[in-house]
Amino acid sequence: MGRTFRIYLAGETVLLCRQCGNHLAVGEGVMSKQFTGQHGRALLVQQVVNTYTGDAEDREMRTGRHTVRDVFCRVCHSTLGWKYDFAFEIDQKYKEGKYILEREMITEKPESKRDLGRPRIEELPVRELLARV
């Protein structure tokens, strides 16, 4: 297996792993802050980086049955939340392919004032980044 490269993000806020400070997502990618996870409040996020997922399993949640995968930090292997693979309810289909990051497992870092003049790096799916290399 080869060397693992980490992706560093920039934006108004960057979501980080609470344990190790690994960059996970940008604040602009947060779709909703009105979710609840196993440890309390959670965020619905479009895309995350520097993570890996576990095996798919069906879970019964407050909003119905879903096929999900746990999401882990690539650096410290902490459980951060889960990814929605499939929603059985029609009105929950918008969650498919999205991620839940639990607030208890992450922290937010606002962009520093000295970086305000720098252009923002848009969040890209990992496959697109790797295809450019």
PDB file of C-alpha atoms in Angstrom:
ATOM      1  CA  MET A   1       0.000   0.000   0.000  1.00  0.00           C
ATOM      2  CA  GLY A   2       1.243   3.488  -0.831  1.00  0.00           C
ATOM      3  CA  ARG A   3       1.630   6.650   1.146  1.00  0.00           C
ATOM      4  CA  THR A   4      -1.569   8.387   2.232  1.00  0.00           C
ATOM      5  CA  PHE A   5      -1.768  12.087   1.431  1.00  0.00           C
ATOM      6  CA  ARG A   6      -3.963  14.433   3.433  1.00  0.00           C
ATOM      7  CA  ILE A   7      -5.991  17.233   1.902  1.00  0.00           C
ATOM      8  CA  TYR A   8      -5.896  20.631   3.592  1.00  0.00           C
ATOM      9  CA  LEU A   9      -8.945  22.845   3.191  1.00  0.00           C
ATOM     10  CA  ALA A  10      -9.497  26.594   3.324  1.00  0.00           C
ATOM     11  CA  GLY A  11     -12.772  28.452   3.704  1.00  0.00           C
ATOM     12  CA  GLU A  12     -14.613  30.743   6.091  1.00  0.00           C
ATOM     13  CA  THR A  13     -14.610  27.847   8.546  1.00  0.00           C
ATOM     14  CA  VAL A  14     -12.957  24.447   8.399  1.00  0.00           C
ATOM     15  CA  LEU A  15     -14.384  21.435  10.239  1.00  0.00           C
ATOM     16  CA  LEU A  16     -11.664  19.457  12.034  1.00  0.00           C
ATOM     17  CA  CYS A  17     -11.427  16.165  13.900  1.00  0.00           C
ATOM     18  CA  ARG A  18     -11.601  17.007  17.611  1.00  0.00           C
ATOM     19  CA  GLN A  19      -8.976  14.353  18.476  1.00  0.00           C
ATOM     20  CA  CYS A  20      -6.190  15.156  16.002  1.00  0.00           C
ATOM     21  CA  GLY A  21      -7.100  18.354  14.091  1.00  0.00           C
ATOM     22  CA  ASN A  22      -7.378  16.594  10.715  1.00  0.00           C
ATOM     23  CA  HIS A  23      -9.258  18.695   8.103  1.00  0.00           C
ATOM     24  CA  LEU A  24     -12.649  17.147   7.254  1.00  0.00           C
ATOM     25  CA  ALA A  25     -14.864  19.671   5.443  1.00  0.00           C
ATOM     26  CA  VAL A  26     -15.453  23.375   4.859  1.00  0.00           C
ATOM     27  CA  GLY A  27     -18.282  25.295   6.491  1.00  0.00           C
ATOM     28  CA  GLU A  28     -19.737  26.163   3.084  1.00  0.00           C
ATOM     29  CA  GLY A  29     -20.428  22.434   2.562  1.00  0.00           C
ATOM     30  CA  VAL A  30     -22.782  22.205   5.563  1.00  0.00           C
ATOM     31  CA  MET A  31     -26.307  21.604   4.294  1.00  0.00           C
ATOM     32  CA  SER A  32     -28.070  21.524   7.663  1.00  0.00           C
ATOM     33  CA  LYS A  33     -27.307  21.954  11.356  1.00  0.00           C
ATOM     34  CA  GLN A  34     -30.664  20.480  12.421  1.00  0.00           C
ATOM     35  CA  PHE A  35     -29.612  16.834  12.757  1.00  0.00           C
ATOM     36  CA  THR A  36     -29.134  14.637  15.800  1.00  0.00           C
ATOM     37  CA  GLY A  37     -26.496  11.933  16.088  1.00  0.00           C
ATOM     38  CA  GLN A  38     -25.669   9.354  18.732  1.00  0.00           C
ATOM     39  CA  HIS A  39     -23.826  11.971  20.821  1.00  0.00           C
ATOM     40  CA  GLY A  40     -26.170  14.939  20.366  1.00  0.00           C
ATOM     41  CA  ARG A  41     -26.279  17.628  17.669  1.00  0.00           C
ATOM     42  CA  ALA A  42     -24.875  16.866  14.215  1.00  0.00           C
ATOM     43  CA  LEU A  43     -24.285  18.452  10.800  1.00  0.00           C
ATOM     44  CA  LEU A  44     -25.390  17.204   7.373  1.00  0.00           C
ATOM     45  CA  VAL A  45     -22.428  17.796   5.043  1.00  0.00           C
ATOM     46  CA  GLN A  46     -22.134  17.387   1.258  1.00  0.00           C
ATOM     47  CA  GLN A  47     -18.561  16.087   1.135  1.00  0.00           C
ATOM     48  CA  VAL A  48     -15.782  15.127   3.546  1.00  0.00           C
ATOM     49  CA  VAL A  49     -12.079  14.464   2.994  1.00  0.00           C
ATOM     50  CA  ASN A  50      -9.363  12.618   4.903  1.00  0.00           C
ATOM     51  CA  THR A  51     -11.804   9.944   6.083  1.00  0.00           C
ATOM     52  CA  TYR A  52     -12.694   6.344   5.350  1.00  0.00           C
ATOM     53  CA  THR A  53     -15.937   4.418   5.754  1.00  0.00           C
ATOM     54  CA  GLY A  54     -16.874   1.111   7.341  1.00  0.00           C
ATOM     55  CA  ASP A  55     -19.173  -1.578   6.019  1.00  0.00           C
ATOM     56  CA  ALA A  56     -22.718  -0.737   4.938  1.00  0.00           C
ATOM     57  CA  GLU A  57     -25.512  -1.688   7.345  1.00  0.00           C
ATOM     58  CA  ASP A  58     -29.224  -0.979   7.643  1.00  0.00           C
ATOM     59  CA  ARG A  59     -30.234   1.158  10.630  1.00  0.00           C
ATOM     60  CA  GLU A  60     -33.613   2.259  11.890  1.00  0.00           C
ATOM     61  CA  MET A  61     -33.414   5.989  12.652  1.00  0.00           C
ATOM     62  CA  ARG A  62     -35.881   8.676  13.699  1.00  0.00           C
ATOM     63  CA  THR A  63     -36.629   9.483  10.058  1.00  0.00           C
ATOM     64  CA  GLY A  64     -36.970   5.875   8.902  1.00  0.00           C
ATOM     65  CA  ARG A  65     -34.753   3.080   7.707  1.00  0.00           C
ATOM     66  CA  HIS A  66     -31.430   3.897   6.003  1.00  0.00           C
ATOM     67  CA  THR A  67     -28.375   2.045   4.725  1.00  0.00           C
ATOM     68  CA  VAL A  68     -25.382   3.813   6.270  1.00  0.00           C
ATOM     69  CA  ARG A  69     -21.626   3.438   6.748  1.00  0.00           C
ATOM     70  CA  ASP A  70     -19.721   4.752   9.755  1.00  0.00           C
ATOM     71  CA  VAL A  71     -17.175   7.461   8.895  1.00  0.00           C
ATOM     72  CA  PHE A  72     -13.735   7.404  10.537  1.00  0.00           C
ATOM     73  CA  CYS A  73     -10.857   9.899  10.680  1.00  0.00           C
ATOM     74  CA  ARG A  74      -8.009   8.716   8.453  1.00  0.00           C
ATOM     75  CA  VAL A  75      -5.383   9.961  10.959  1.00  0.00           C
ATOM     76  CA  CYS A  76      -6.612   8.936  14.441  1.00  0.00           C
ATOM     77  CA  HIS A  77      -9.386   6.483  13.403  1.00  0.00           C
ATOM     78  CA  SER A  78     -12.037   8.160  15.598  1.00  0.00           C
ATOM     79  CA  THR A  79     -15.665   7.633  14.625  1.00  0.00           C
ATOM     80  CA  LEU A  80     -16.932  10.983  13.305  1.00  0.00           C
ATOM     81  CA  GLY A  81     -20.444  10.113  12.113  1.00  0.00           C
ATOM     82  CA  TRP A  82     -21.857   8.212   9.151  1.00  0.00           C
ATOM     83  CA  LYS A  83     -22.563   8.357   5.430  1.00  0.00           C
ATOM     84  CA  TYR A  84     -26.028   7.771   3.985  1.00  0.00           C
ATOM     85  CA  ASP A  85     -25.835   5.211   1.169  1.00  0.00           C
ATOM     86  CA  PHE A  86     -29.558   4.590   0.702  1.00  0.00           C
ATOM     87  CA  ALA A  87     -32.815   5.929   2.117  1.00  0.00           C
ATOM     88  CA  PHE A  88     -35.869   3.666   2.021  1.00  0.00           C
ATOM     89  CA  GLU A  89     -38.329   6.558   2.475  1.00  0.00           C
ATOM     90  CA  ILE A  90     -38.942   8.702  -0.625  1.00  0.00           C
ATOM     91  CA  ASP A  91     -38.875  11.997   1.304  1.00  0.00           C
ATOM     92  CA  GLN A  92     -35.428  11.099   2.735  1.00  0.00           C
ATOM     93  CA  LYS A  93     -33.695  10.490  -0.623  1.00  0.00           C
ATOM     94  CA  TYR A  94     -31.948  13.898  -0.444  1.00  0.00           C
ATOM     95  CA  LYS A  95     -29.632  12.403   2.223  1.00  0.00           C
ATOM     96  CA  GLU A  96     -28.161   9.762  -0.087  1.00  0.00           C
ATOM     97  CA  GLY A  97     -24.430  10.291  -0.586  1.00  0.00           C
ATOM     98  CA  LYS A  98     -24.297  12.908   2.208  1.00  0.00           C
ATOM     99  CA  TYR A  99     -22.447  12.718   5.525  1.00  0.00           C
ATOM    100  CA  ILE A 100     -23.390  13.289   9.147  1.00  0.00           C
ATOM    101  CA  LEU A 101     -20.604  14.736  11.316  1.00  0.00           C
ATOM    102  CA  GLU A 102     -21.390  14.734  15.021  1.00  0.00           C
ATOM    103  CA  ARG A 103     -20.564  18.007  16.787  1.00  0.00           C
ATOM    104  CA  GLU A 104     -19.133  16.087  19.747  1.00  0.00           C
ATOM    105  CA  MET A 105     -16.502  14.560  17.442  1.00  0.00           C
ATOM    106  CA  ILE A 106     -15.500  17.676  15.466  1.00  0.00           C
ATOM    107  CA  THR A 107     -14.475  21.264  16.025  1.00  0.00           C
ATOM    108  CA  GLU A 108     -14.670  24.362  13.812  1.00  0.00           C
ATOM    109  CA  LYS A 109     -11.727  26.599  12.989  1.00  0.00           C
ATOM    110  CA  PRO A 110     -12.603  30.032  11.584  1.00  0.00           C
ATOM    111  CA  GLU A 111     -10.397  31.409   8.841  1.00  0.00           C
ATOM    112  CA  SER A 112      -7.763  33.719  10.285  1.00  0.00           C
ATOM    113  CA  LYS A 113      -7.831  37.420   9.371  1.00  0.00           C
ATOM    114  CA  ARG A 114      -4.474  37.242   7.612  1.00  0.00           C
ATOM    115  CA  ASP A 115      -5.941  34.737   5.127  1.00  0.00           C
ATOM    116  CA  LEU A 116      -8.874  36.946   4.057  1.00  0.00           C
ATOM    117  CA  GLY A 117      -7.089  38.213   0.942  1.00  0.00           C
ATOM    118  CA  ARG A 118      -6.335  34.707  -0.298  1.00  0.00           C
ATOM    119  CA  PRO A 119      -8.764  33.020  -2.689  1.00  0.00           C
ATOM    120  CA  ARG A 120     -10.875  30.248  -1.197  1.00  0.00           C
ATOM    121  CA  ILE A 121     -10.254  26.698  -2.224  1.00  0.00           C
ATOM    122  CA  GLU A 122     -13.514  25.143  -3.289  1.00  0.00           C
ATOM    123  CA  GLU A 123     -14.317  21.775  -1.792  1.00  0.00           C
ATOM    124  CA  LEU A 124     -13.871  19.043  -4.388  1.00  0.00           C
ATOM    125  CA  PRO A 125     -14.637  15.340  -4.226  1.00  0.00           C
ATOM    126  CA  VAL A 126     -11.477  13.337  -3.585  1.00  0.00           C
ATOM    127  CA  ARG A 127     -11.772  11.444  -6.882  1.00  0.00           C
ATOM    128  CA  GLU A 128     -11.658  14.717  -8.837  1.00  0.00           C
ATOM    129  CA  LEU A 129      -8.545  15.805  -6.948  1.00  0.00           C
ATOM    130  CA  LEU A 130      -6.791  12.505  -7.563  1.00  0.00           C
ATOM    131  CA  ALA A 131      -7.751  12.540 -11.258  1.00  0.00           C
ATOM    132  CA  ARG A 132      -5.862  15.816 -11.676  1.00  0.00           C
ATOM    133  CA  VAL A 133      -2.592  14.350 -10.382  1.00  0.00           C
TER     134      VAL A 133
END
